[in-house]
CSV table of C-alpha atoms in Angstrom, one decimal:
chain,number,residue,atom,x,y,z
V,1,MET,CA,315.5,202.6,101.7
V,2,ASP,CA,316.8,199.0,102.1
V,3,GLY,CA,314.8,196.7,99.8
V,4,PHE,CA,311.2,197.5,98.9
V,5,LYS,CA,309.5,197.3,102.3
V,6,VAL,CA,308.7,200.8,103.7
V,7,ASP,CA,308.2,201.4,107.4
V,8,SER,CA,305.3,203.9,107.0
V,9,PHE,CA,305.0,204.3,110.7
V,10,ALA,CA,308.5,205.8,110.8
V,11,SER,CA,307.8,208.0,107.8
V,12,HIS,CA,304.6,209.5,109.1
V,13,GLY,CA,302.4,207.4,106.9
V,14,HIS,CA,304.2,208.0,103.6
V,15,PHE,CA,305.3,205.6,101.0
V,16,GLY,CA,307.8,207.7,99.2
V,17,PRO,CA,305.8,210.7,98.0
V,18,TYR,CA,302.4,208.9,98.4
V,19,GLY,CA,300.1,208.2,101.3
V,20,GLY,CA,299.9,210.6,104.2
V,21,ARG,CA,297.1,212.0,106.2
V,22,TYR,CA,295.2,214.8,104.3
V,23,VAL,CA,292.0,215.1,106.4
V,24,PRO,CA,290.0,217.7,108.2
V,25,GLU,CA,291.5,218.8,111.5
V,26,MET,CA,288.8,217.1,113.5
V,27,LEU,CA,289.9,213.7,112.1
V,28,VAL,CA,293.6,214.1,112.9
V,29,SER,CA,293.3,213.2,116.6
V,30,ALA,CA,291.0,210.2,115.7
V,31,LEU,CA,293.6,208.8,113.3
V,32,GLU,CA,296.4,209.5,115.7
V,33,ALA,CA,294.5,207.5,118.4
V,34,LEU,CA,293.9,204.7,115.9
V,35,GLU,CA,297.6,204.6,115.0
V,36,ARG,CA,298.6,204.4,118.7
V,37,ALA,CA,296.1,201.7,119.4
V,38,TYR,CA,297.2,199.6,116.4
V,39,LEU,CA,300.9,199.8,117.3
V,40,GLU,CA,300.1,198.7,120.8
V,41,ALA,CA,298.0,195.8,119.6
V,42,ARG,CA,300.5,194.8,117.0
V,43,ALA,CA,303.1,194.4,119.8
V,44,ASP,CA,300.7,192.6,122.1
V,45,SER,CA,301.1,188.8,122.0
V,46,ALA,CA,297.6,188.3,123.4
V,47,PHE,CA,296.0,190.3,120.6
V,48,GLN,CA,298.0,188.4,118.0
V,49,ALA,CA,297.1,185.1,119.5
V,50,GLU,CA,293.4,185.9,119.4
V,51,LEU,CA,293.6,187.1,115.8
V,52,GLU,CA,295.4,183.9,114.8
V,53,CYS,CA,292.9,181.8,116.6
V,54,LEU,CA,289.9,183.5,114.9
V,55,LEU,CA,291.6,183.3,111.5
V,56,ARG,CA,292.0,179.6,112.0
V,57,THR,CA,288.8,178.5,113.8
V,58,TRP,CA,286.2,181.0,112.6
V,59,SER,CA,287.5,182.0,109.2
V,60,GLY,CA,288.9,178.7,108.1
V,61,ARG,CA,292.5,179.6,107.4
V,62,PRO,CA,294.8,178.5,106.0
V,63,THR,CA,293.0,178.7,102.7
V,64,PRO,CA,294.1,176.0,100.2
V,65,LEU,CA,296.8,176.5,97.6
V,66,TYR,CA,295.6,174.4,94.7
V,67,PHE,CA,297.5,173.1,91.7
V,68,ALA,CA,295.3,173.9,88.6
V,69,ARG,CA,296.5,170.9,86.6
V,70,ASN,CA,293.8,171.1,83.9
V,71,LEU,CA,294.1,174.9,83.4
V,72,SER,CA,297.9,174.5,83.2
V,73,ALA,CA,297.6,171.8,80.6
V,74,ARG,CA,295.1,173.7,78.6
V,75,LEU,CA,297.3,176.8,78.4
V,76,GLY,CA,300.7,175.1,78.2
V,77,GLY,CA,303.7,176.8,79.7
V,78,ALA,CA,303.7,177.7,83.4
V,79,ARG,CA,302.4,175.5,86.2
V,80,ILE,CA,299.5,177.5,87.7
V,81,TYR,CA,298.6,177.4,91.4
V,82,LEU,CA,295.4,179.0,92.7
V,83,LYS,CA,295.3,180.6,96.2
V,84,GLN,CA,291.7,180.1,97.1
V,85,GLU,CA,290.7,183.0,99.4
V,86,GLY,CA,287.1,182.4,98.4
V,87,LEU,CA,287.0,179.3,100.5
V,88,GLY,CA,287.3,181.3,103.7
V,89,GLN,CA,284.5,182.8,105.8
V,90,THR,CA,282.3,185.2,103.9
V,91,GLY,CA,283.8,184.1,100.6
V,92,SER,CA,286.6,186.5,100.1
V,93,HIS,CA,289.9,187.8,101.5
V,94,LYS,CA,288.1,190.8,103.0
V,95,VAL,CA,287.4,189.0,106.2
V,96,ASN,CA,291.1,188.8,107.1
V,97,ASN,CA,291.3,192.5,107.6
V,98,CYS,CA,287.8,192.8,109.2
V,99,ILE,CA,288.7,190.4,111.9
V,100,GLY,CA,291.8,192.3,112.8
V,101,GLN,CA,290.1,195.7,112.8
V,102,ALA,CA,287.1,194.4,114.8
V,103,LEU,CA,289.4,193.2,117.5
V,104,LEU,CA,291.1,196.7,117.4
V,105,ALA,CA,287.7,198.5,117.6
V,106,ARG,CA,286.7,196.4,120.7
V,107,ARG,CA,290.1,197.2,122.2
V,108,MET,CA,289.4,200.9,121.7
V,109,GLY,CA,286.0,200.7,123.3
V,110,LYS,CA,284.0,201.4,120.2
V,111,THR,CA,280.4,200.0,120.0
V,112,ARG,CA,279.6,200.8,116.4
V,113,LEU,CA,281.2,199.7,113.1
V,114,ILE,CA,280.7,201.6,109.8
V,115,ALA,CA,282.1,200.7,106.4
V,116,GLU,CA,281.9,201.4,102.7
V,117,THR,CA,281.6,198.7,100.1
V,118,GLY,CA,281.5,198.3,96.3
V,119,ALA,CA,281.1,194.6,95.4
V,120,GLY,CA,279.6,194.0,98.8
V,121,GLN,CA,282.3,191.6,99.9
V,122,HIS,CA,283.8,194.1,102.4
V,123,GLY,CA,280.4,195.0,103.6
V,124,LEU,CA,279.5,191.3,104.1
V,125,ALA,CA,282.7,190.7,106.0
V,126,THR,CA,282.1,193.8,108.2
V,127,ALA,CA,278.5,192.8,108.9
V,128,SER,CA,279.7,189.3,109.8
V,129,VAL,CA,282.4,190.4,112.3
V,130,ALA,CA,279.9,193.0,113.7
V,131,ALA,CA,277.5,190.1,114.4
V,132,ARG,CA,280.3,188.0,115.9
V,133,PHE,CA,281.4,190.7,118.3
V,134,GLY,CA,278.1,192.4,119.0
V,135,PHE,CA,278.7,195.8,117.3
V,136,GLU,CA,276.0,198.0,115.8
V,137,CYS,CA,276.7,198.1,112.1
V,138,GLU,CA,276.0,200.4,109.2
V,139,ILE,CA,277.3,199.9,105.6
V,140,PHE,CA,277.3,202.6,103.0
V,141,MET,CA,276.9,201.5,99.4
V,142,GLY,CA,276.3,203.2,96.1
V,143,GLU,CA,272.8,202.7,94.7
V,144,LEU,CA,274.2,201.3,91.5
V,145,ASP,CA,276.3,198.8,93.4
V,146,MET,CA,273.4,197.8,95.6
V,147,ALA,CA,271.4,197.0,92.4
V,148,ARG,CA,274.1,194.9,90.8
V,149,GLN,CA,275.3,193.1,94.1
V,150,ARG,CA,271.9,192.4,95.5
V,151,PRO,CA,272.8,189.0,97.0
V,152,ASN,CA,275.4,190.6,99.3
V,153,VAL,CA,273.0,193.4,100.3
V,154,PHE,CA,270.5,190.7,101.3
V,155,TRP,CA,273.0,188.9,103.5
V,156,MET,CA,274.3,192.0,105.1
V,157,GLU,CA,270.8,192.9,106.2
V,158,GLN,CA,270.1,189.4,107.5
V,159,LEU,CA,273.3,189.6,109.5
V,160,GLY,CA,271.8,192.7,111.2
V,161,ALA,CA,273.5,195.5,109.4
V,162,LYS,CA,271.8,198.6,108.1
V,163,VAL,CA,272.7,199.1,104.5
V,164,THR,CA,272.4,202.8,103.5
V,165,PRO,CA,272.2,203.6,99.8
V,166,VAL,CA,274.3,206.5,98.4
V,167,PRO,CA,272.2,208.1,95.6
V,168,TYR,CA,274.5,210.8,94.2
V,169,GLY,CA,277.4,211.0,91.8
V,170,SER,CA,278.3,207.8,90.0
V,171,ARG,CA,276.4,205.9,92.8
V,172,THR,CA,279.4,203.5,93.2
V,173,LEU,CA,282.3,203.0,95.6
V,174,LYS,CA,283.7,206.5,95.4
V,175,GLU,CA,280.6,208.0,96.8
V,176,ALA,CA,280.2,205.3,99.4
V,177,VAL,CA,283.7,206.1,100.7
V,178,ASN,CA,282.8,209.8,101.1
V,179,ALA,CA,279.5,208.9,102.9
V,180,SER,CA,281.3,206.7,105.4
V,181,PHE,CA,283.9,209.4,106.2
V,182,LYS,CA,281.1,212.0,106.7
V,183,ASN,CA,279.3,209.6,109.1
V,184,TRP,CA,282.5,208.9,111.0
V,185,ILE,CA,283.1,212.6,111.5
V,186,GLU,CA,279.6,212.9,113.0
V,187,ASN,CA,280.0,209.9,115.4
V,188,LEU,CA,283.7,209.8,116.4
V,189,GLU,CA,282.9,209.0,120.1
V,190,ASN,CA,281.5,205.5,119.6
V,191,THR,CA,282.1,204.6,116.0
V,192,TYR,CA,285.0,202.8,114.3
V,193,LEU,CA,285.4,203.3,110.5
V,194,LEU,CA,286.5,199.9,109.2
V,195,VAL,CA,288.3,200.7,105.9
V,196,GLY,CA,288.3,197.7,103.5
V,197,SER,CA,291.3,198.2,101.3
V,198,ALA,CA,294.9,199.3,101.6
V,199,LEU,CA,294.2,203.0,101.0
V,200,SER,CA,292.8,206.0,102.7
V,201,SER,CA,294.6,208.1,105.4
V,202,HIS,CA,297.5,206.7,107.5
V,203,PRO,CA,297.4,204.3,109.3
V,204,TYR,CA,294.8,202.4,107.3
V,205,PRO,CA,297.0,201.4,104.3
V,206,SER,CA,299.6,199.9,106.6
V,207,MET,CA,297.1,198.2,108.9
V,208,VAL,CA,295.1,196.6,106.1
V,209,ARG,CA,298.3,195.4,104.4
V,210,ASP,CA,299.6,193.9,107.6
V,211,PHE,CA,296.3,192.0,108.2
V,212,GLN,CA,296.2,190.8,104.6
V,213,SER,CA,299.8,189.7,104.5
V,214,VAL,CA,298.6,186.4,105.9
V,215,ILE,CA,297.9,185.5,102.2
V,216,GLY,CA,301.5,185.8,101.1
V,217,ARG,CA,302.9,184.2,104.2
V,218,GLU,CA,300.7,181.1,103.6
V,219,VAL,CA,301.6,181.0,99.9
V,220,ARG,CA,305.3,181.0,100.8
V,221,SER,CA,304.9,178.2,103.3
V,222,GLN,CA,302.5,176.1,101.1
V,223,LEU,CA,304.5,176.4,98.0
V,224,GLN,CA,307.6,175.4,99.9
V,225,GLU,CA,305.8,172.3,100.9
V,226,ALA,CA,304.4,171.5,97.5
V,227,GLU,CA,307.4,172.5,95.3
V,228,GLY,CA,310.3,173.1,97.7
V,229,ARG,CA,310.9,176.6,96.3
V,230,LEU,CA,309.6,180.1,95.8
V,231,PRO,CA,307.2,181.0,93.0
V,232,ASP,CA,308.4,182.6,89.8
V,233,VAL,CA,305.3,184.8,89.2
V,234,LEU,CA,302.5,186.1,91.5
V,235,VAL,CA,299.4,187.5,89.9
V,236,ALA,CA,296.5,189.4,91.7
V,237,CYS,CA,293.8,191.9,90.8
V,238,VAL,CA,294.2,195.5,92.0
V,239,GLY,CA,291.2,197.6,92.9
V,240,GLY,CA,292.1,199.5,96.1
V,241,GLY,CA,294.8,196.9,96.3
V,242,SER,CA,294.3,194.9,99.5
V,243,ASN,CA,294.5,191.3,98.2
V,244,SER,CA,297.4,192.0,96.0
V,245,ILE,CA,299.5,193.8,98.6
V,246,GLY,CA,298.7,191.0,101.0
V,247,LEU,CA,300.0,188.5,98.5
V,248,PHE,CA,303.0,190.6,97.3
V,249,HIS,CA,304.3,192.0,100.6
V,250,PRO,CA,306.1,188.9,102.0
V,251,PHE,CA,307.8,188.6,98.6
V,252,LEU,CA,308.8,192.2,97.9
V,253,ASP,CA,312.5,191.7,98.6
V,254,GLU,CA,312.6,188.4,96.7
V,255,LYS,CA,313.9,189.8,93.4
V,256,SER,CA,313.5,186.5,91.6
V,257,VAL,CA,309.7,186.6,92.1
V,258,ARG,CA,307.9,188.7,89.5
V,259,LEU,CA,304.8,190.5,90.8
V,260,VAL,CA,301.9,191.3,88.5
V,261,GLY,CA,298.9,193.5,89.4
V,262,VAL,CA,295.9,193.5,87.2
V,263,GLU,CA,293.6,196.6,87.0
V,264,ALA,CA,290.2,196.8,85.5
V,265,GLY,CA,290.4,197.6,81.7
V,266,GLY,CA,286.6,197.8,81.5
V,267,LEU,CA,285.5,198.5,77.9
V,268,GLY,CA,289.1,199.1,76.8
V,269,LEU,CA,291.5,201.9,77.7
V,270,GLU,CA,290.8,203.8,74.6
V,271,SER,CA,287.1,204.0,75.5
V,272,GLY,CA,287.7,205.9,78.7
V,273,LEU,CA,285.4,203.6,80.5
V,274,HIS,CA,287.8,201.7,82.8
V,275,SER,CA,289.5,201.8,86.2
V,276,ALA,CA,293.1,201.5,85.1
V,277,ARG,CA,294.8,204.1,87.3
V,278,PHE,CA,298.3,203.4,86.2
V,279,LYS,CA,297.3,203.7,82.5
V,280,GLY,CA,295.3,206.8,82.6
V,281,GLY,CA,295.6,208.3,86.1
V,282,LYS,CA,297.8,211.0,87.5
V,283,HIS,CA,299.0,212.2,90.9
V,284,GLY,CA,296.4,213.7,93.3
V,285,ILE,CA,295.3,214.0,96.8
V,286,ILE,CA,291.7,212.7,97.2
V,287,GLU,CA,289.9,211.1,100.1
V,288,GLY,CA,292.7,211.8,102.5
V,289,TYR,CA,295.7,210.3,100.8
V,290,LYS,CA,298.1,210.9,97.9
V,291,SER,CA,298.3,208.4,95.0
V,292,TYR,CA,297.3,207.9,91.4
V,293,PHE,CA,293.7,208.8,90.6
V,294,LEU,CA,291.6,208.9,87.4
V,295,GLN,CA,290.7,212.6,87.4
V,296,ASN,CA,290.0,215.5,85.1
V,297,GLU,CA,292.0,218.7,84.7
V,298,ASP,CA,290.3,220.2,87.7
V,299,GLY,CA,291.3,217.3,89.9
V,300,GLN,CA,287.8,215.9,90.1
V,301,THR,CA,287.6,212.1,90.0
V,302,LEU,CA,286.4,210.7,86.7
V,303,THR,CA,283.6,208.2,86.2
V,304,THR,CA,285.0,204.7,86.2
V,305,HIS,CA,283.8,201.4,84.9
V,306,SER,CA,284.3,197.7,85.4
V,307,VAL,CA,282.2,194.6,85.2
V,308,ALA,CA,283.6,193.9,88.7
V,309,ALA,CA,282.1,196.3,91.2
V,310,GLY,CA,285.0,195.8,93.6
V,311,LEU,CA,287.5,197.2,91.0
V,312,ASP,CA,285.3,200.1,90.0
V,313,TYR,CA,287.3,202.7,91.8
V,314,ALA,CA,289.3,205.8,90.7
V,315,GLY,CA,292.2,205.6,93.2
V,316,VAL,CA,294.7,203.0,94.2
V,317,GLY,CA,296.5,202.3,97.5
V,318,PRO,CA,299.7,204.4,98.1
V,319,GLU,CA,302.0,201.5,98.5
V,320,HIS,CA,301.1,200.3,95.1
V,321,ALA,CA,301.8,203.8,93.7
V,322,LEU,CA,305.3,203.6,95.1
V,323,LEU,CA,305.9,200.0,93.9
V,324,HIS,CA,304.7,201.1,90.4
V,325,ASP,CA,307.2,204.0,90.3
V,326,LEU,CA,310.0,201.7,91.6
V,327,GLY,CA,309.2,199.2,88.9
V,328,ARG,CA,308.9,196.4,91.5
V,329,VAL,CA,305.3,195.5,90.5
V,330,GLU,CA,304.2,195.3,86.9
V,331,TYR,CA,300.7,196.7,86.5
V,332,VAL,CA,298.6,195.5,83.5
V,333,SER,CA,294.9,195.6,82.8
V,334,ALA,CA,292.2,193.1,81.5
V,335,THR,CA,289.0,194.1,79.7
V,336,ASP,CA,285.5,193.0,80.7
V,337,ALA,CA,285.4,190.7,77.7
V,338,GLU,CA,288.7,189.1,78.7
V,339,VAL,CA,287.5,188.7,82.3
V,340,LEU,CA,284.3,186.9,81.3
V,341,ALA,CA,286.2,184.6,78.9
V,342,ALA,CA,288.7,183.7,81.8
V,343,LEU,CA,285.8,183.1,84.2
V,344,LYS,CA,284.2,180.6,81.8
V,345,LEU,CA,287.6,178.9,81.1
V,346,LEU,CA,288.3,178.4,84.8
V,347,MET,CA,284.8,177.0,85.5
V,348,LYS,CA,285.1,174.6,82.6
V,349,THR,CA,288.6,173.4,83.3
V,350,GLU,CA,288.8,173.3,87.1
V,351,GLY,CA,285.2,173.5,88.4
V,352,ILE,CA,285.9,176.7,90.3
V,353,ILE,CA,283.7,179.8,90.1
V,354,PRO,CA,285.9,182.9,90.8
V,355,ALA,CA,284.6,186.4,91.6
V,356,LEU,CA,284.7,188.8,88.7
V,357,GLU,CA,287.4,190.7,90.5
V,358,SER,CA,289.6,187.6,90.8
V,359,SER,CA,288.8,186.7,87.2
V,360,HIS,CA,291.0,189.7,86.2
V,361,ALA,CA,294.0,187.8,87.6
V,362,VAL,CA,292.9,184.7,85.8
V,363,ALA,CA,292.7,186.6,82.6
V,364,GLU,CA,296.3,187.7,83.0
V,365,ALA,CA,297.3,184.1,83.7
V,366,VAL,CA,295.6,183.0,80.4
V,367,ARG,CA,297.5,185.7,78.6
V,368,ARG,CA,300.9,185.1,80.2
V,369,ALA,CA,301.2,181.4,81.0
V,370,PRO,CA,301.6,180.0,77.5
V,371,GLY,CA,304.7,182.0,76.9
V,372,LEU,CA,306.5,180.8,80.1
V,373,PRO,CA,308.7,177.7,80.5
V,374,LYS,CA,307.0,174.6,81.8
V,375,ASP,CA,309.1,174.6,85.0
V,376,CYS,CA,307.8,178.1,85.8
V,377,ILE,CA,305.5,178.4,88.8
V,378,MET,CA,302.8,181.0,88.7
V,379,VAL,CA,300.4,181.7,91.7
V,380,VAL,CA,297.1,183.4,91.0
V,381,ASN,CA,295.2,184.8,93.9
V,382,LEU,CA,291.5,184.0,93.7
V,383,SER,CA,290.5,186.8,96.1
V,384,GLY,CA,286.9,185.7,96.3
V,385,ARG,CA,284.3,183.3,94.9
V,386,GLY,CA,281.7,184.2,92.3
V,387,ASP,CA,278.4,183.4,94.0
V,388,LYS,CA,277.7,187.1,94.4
V,389,ASP,CA,278.1,187.8,90.7
V,390,ILE,CA,275.4,185.5,89.4
V,391,PHE,CA,273.1,188.4,88.3
V,392,ILE,CA,275.9,190.2,86.5
V,393,VAL,CA,277.3,187.1,84.8
V,394,ALA,CA,273.9,185.8,83.7
V,395,GLU,CA,273.1,189.1,82.1
V,396,ALA,CA,276.5,189.4,80.5
V,397,LEU,CA,276.2,185.9,79.1
V,398,LYS,CA,272.6,186.5,78.1
V,399,ASP,CA,271.4,183.4,79.8
V,400,LYS,CA,267.7,183.1,78.8
V,401,ALA,CA,266.9,180.3,81.3
V,402,TRP,CA,268.0,182.5,84.2
V,403,LEU,CA,266.0,185.4,82.9
V,404,GLU,CA,262.9,183.2,82.6
V,405,PHE,CA,263.5,182.0,86.2
V,406,LEU,CA,263.6,185.6,87.5
V,407,GLU,CA,260.4,186.4,85.6
V,408,ARG,CA,258.6,183.4,87.2
V,409,LYS,CA,259.8,184.3,90.7
V,410,ALA,CA,258.8,188.0,90.2
V,411,LYS,CA,255.3,187.1,89.0
V,412,ALA,CA,254.8,184.5,91.8
V,413,GLY,CA,255.7,187.1,94.5
V,414,TYR,CA,255.4,186.2,98.2
V,415,ASP,CA,252.5,184.9,100.2
V,416,GLU,CA,251.2,187.6,102.6
């Protein structure tokens, strides 16, 4: 292997020992057809031109790279830049991938999109592109996630999507993933499964990474314009791993650039209630791919926890697993308490409300920046904005005024 970039299409979907296509036989031909369609589209200049046009005119790219002067001064040490993915269409990086896969689904003649979602941001982005392109749309979501991410559920439904609750197991993302696969098997003829992160069976991890790499390409160009050089450190949160691999990938072979991925430390690693796969997980083959998973001795996935629904997942993308083993990316974790403190600090210093997922990356910046030289440049990826988290954050901060507001609204009800 030359450098750290793997041509997974030449290695039958493998990133070293990870990745692959471990699915029921009836899905093999569907995934092979998807791989052929994607490779044809990737080489098609008309497809790439339409994708670029939609990213620019409909989604609002390029997203800004903002120098966080106040936060940098507060922390001392590194100069911190924020890549503001939350300022794009639907409020998160998820839409980059959804636009690309929607174009691919149309090219393949599909009429229906289905997806799984945890925090709701992928579901919202899927529902938005479904409305834009005229697809029927169904989103699978764990009951617990539906309750804690109600604003996104509301918008998905208003966009015309059917949001189907998944009531079993931990009632979070893991079960939603299983439900979406089951539905896809039953509707292969007309349905496209729009996977939201850089995981699952080949070719999804590579496709999603390619669509999300626009983040890293823009950072490279924008920082060259602002500072005339490459960054020293890149930091991003890691759930399935799509925003982080999108940021990291264009820099993988730049050995001077340190890459830091932040997993969900939940209530602390010692509590067992977290989603830090590289701290407590082990190798396994689950949901169609090989990677690190939090699992018990029988290979069953363990219950996970994070204040951020989008990071509350037992597995991690296979390319991250390889980069971990190679030592190219440093994986750390941030606890719920550290995340909430980082969220408050960024709001108070920069007037920016990041998503709880993104606040994990901010927490690492808070921890790491003071110990770095003042000429060090750190880029933190804000993968989404925090509007969706208002109920969780208000509860976590025990905001009585918000609770009183909710009580008044509930008592008032609606006019019939």
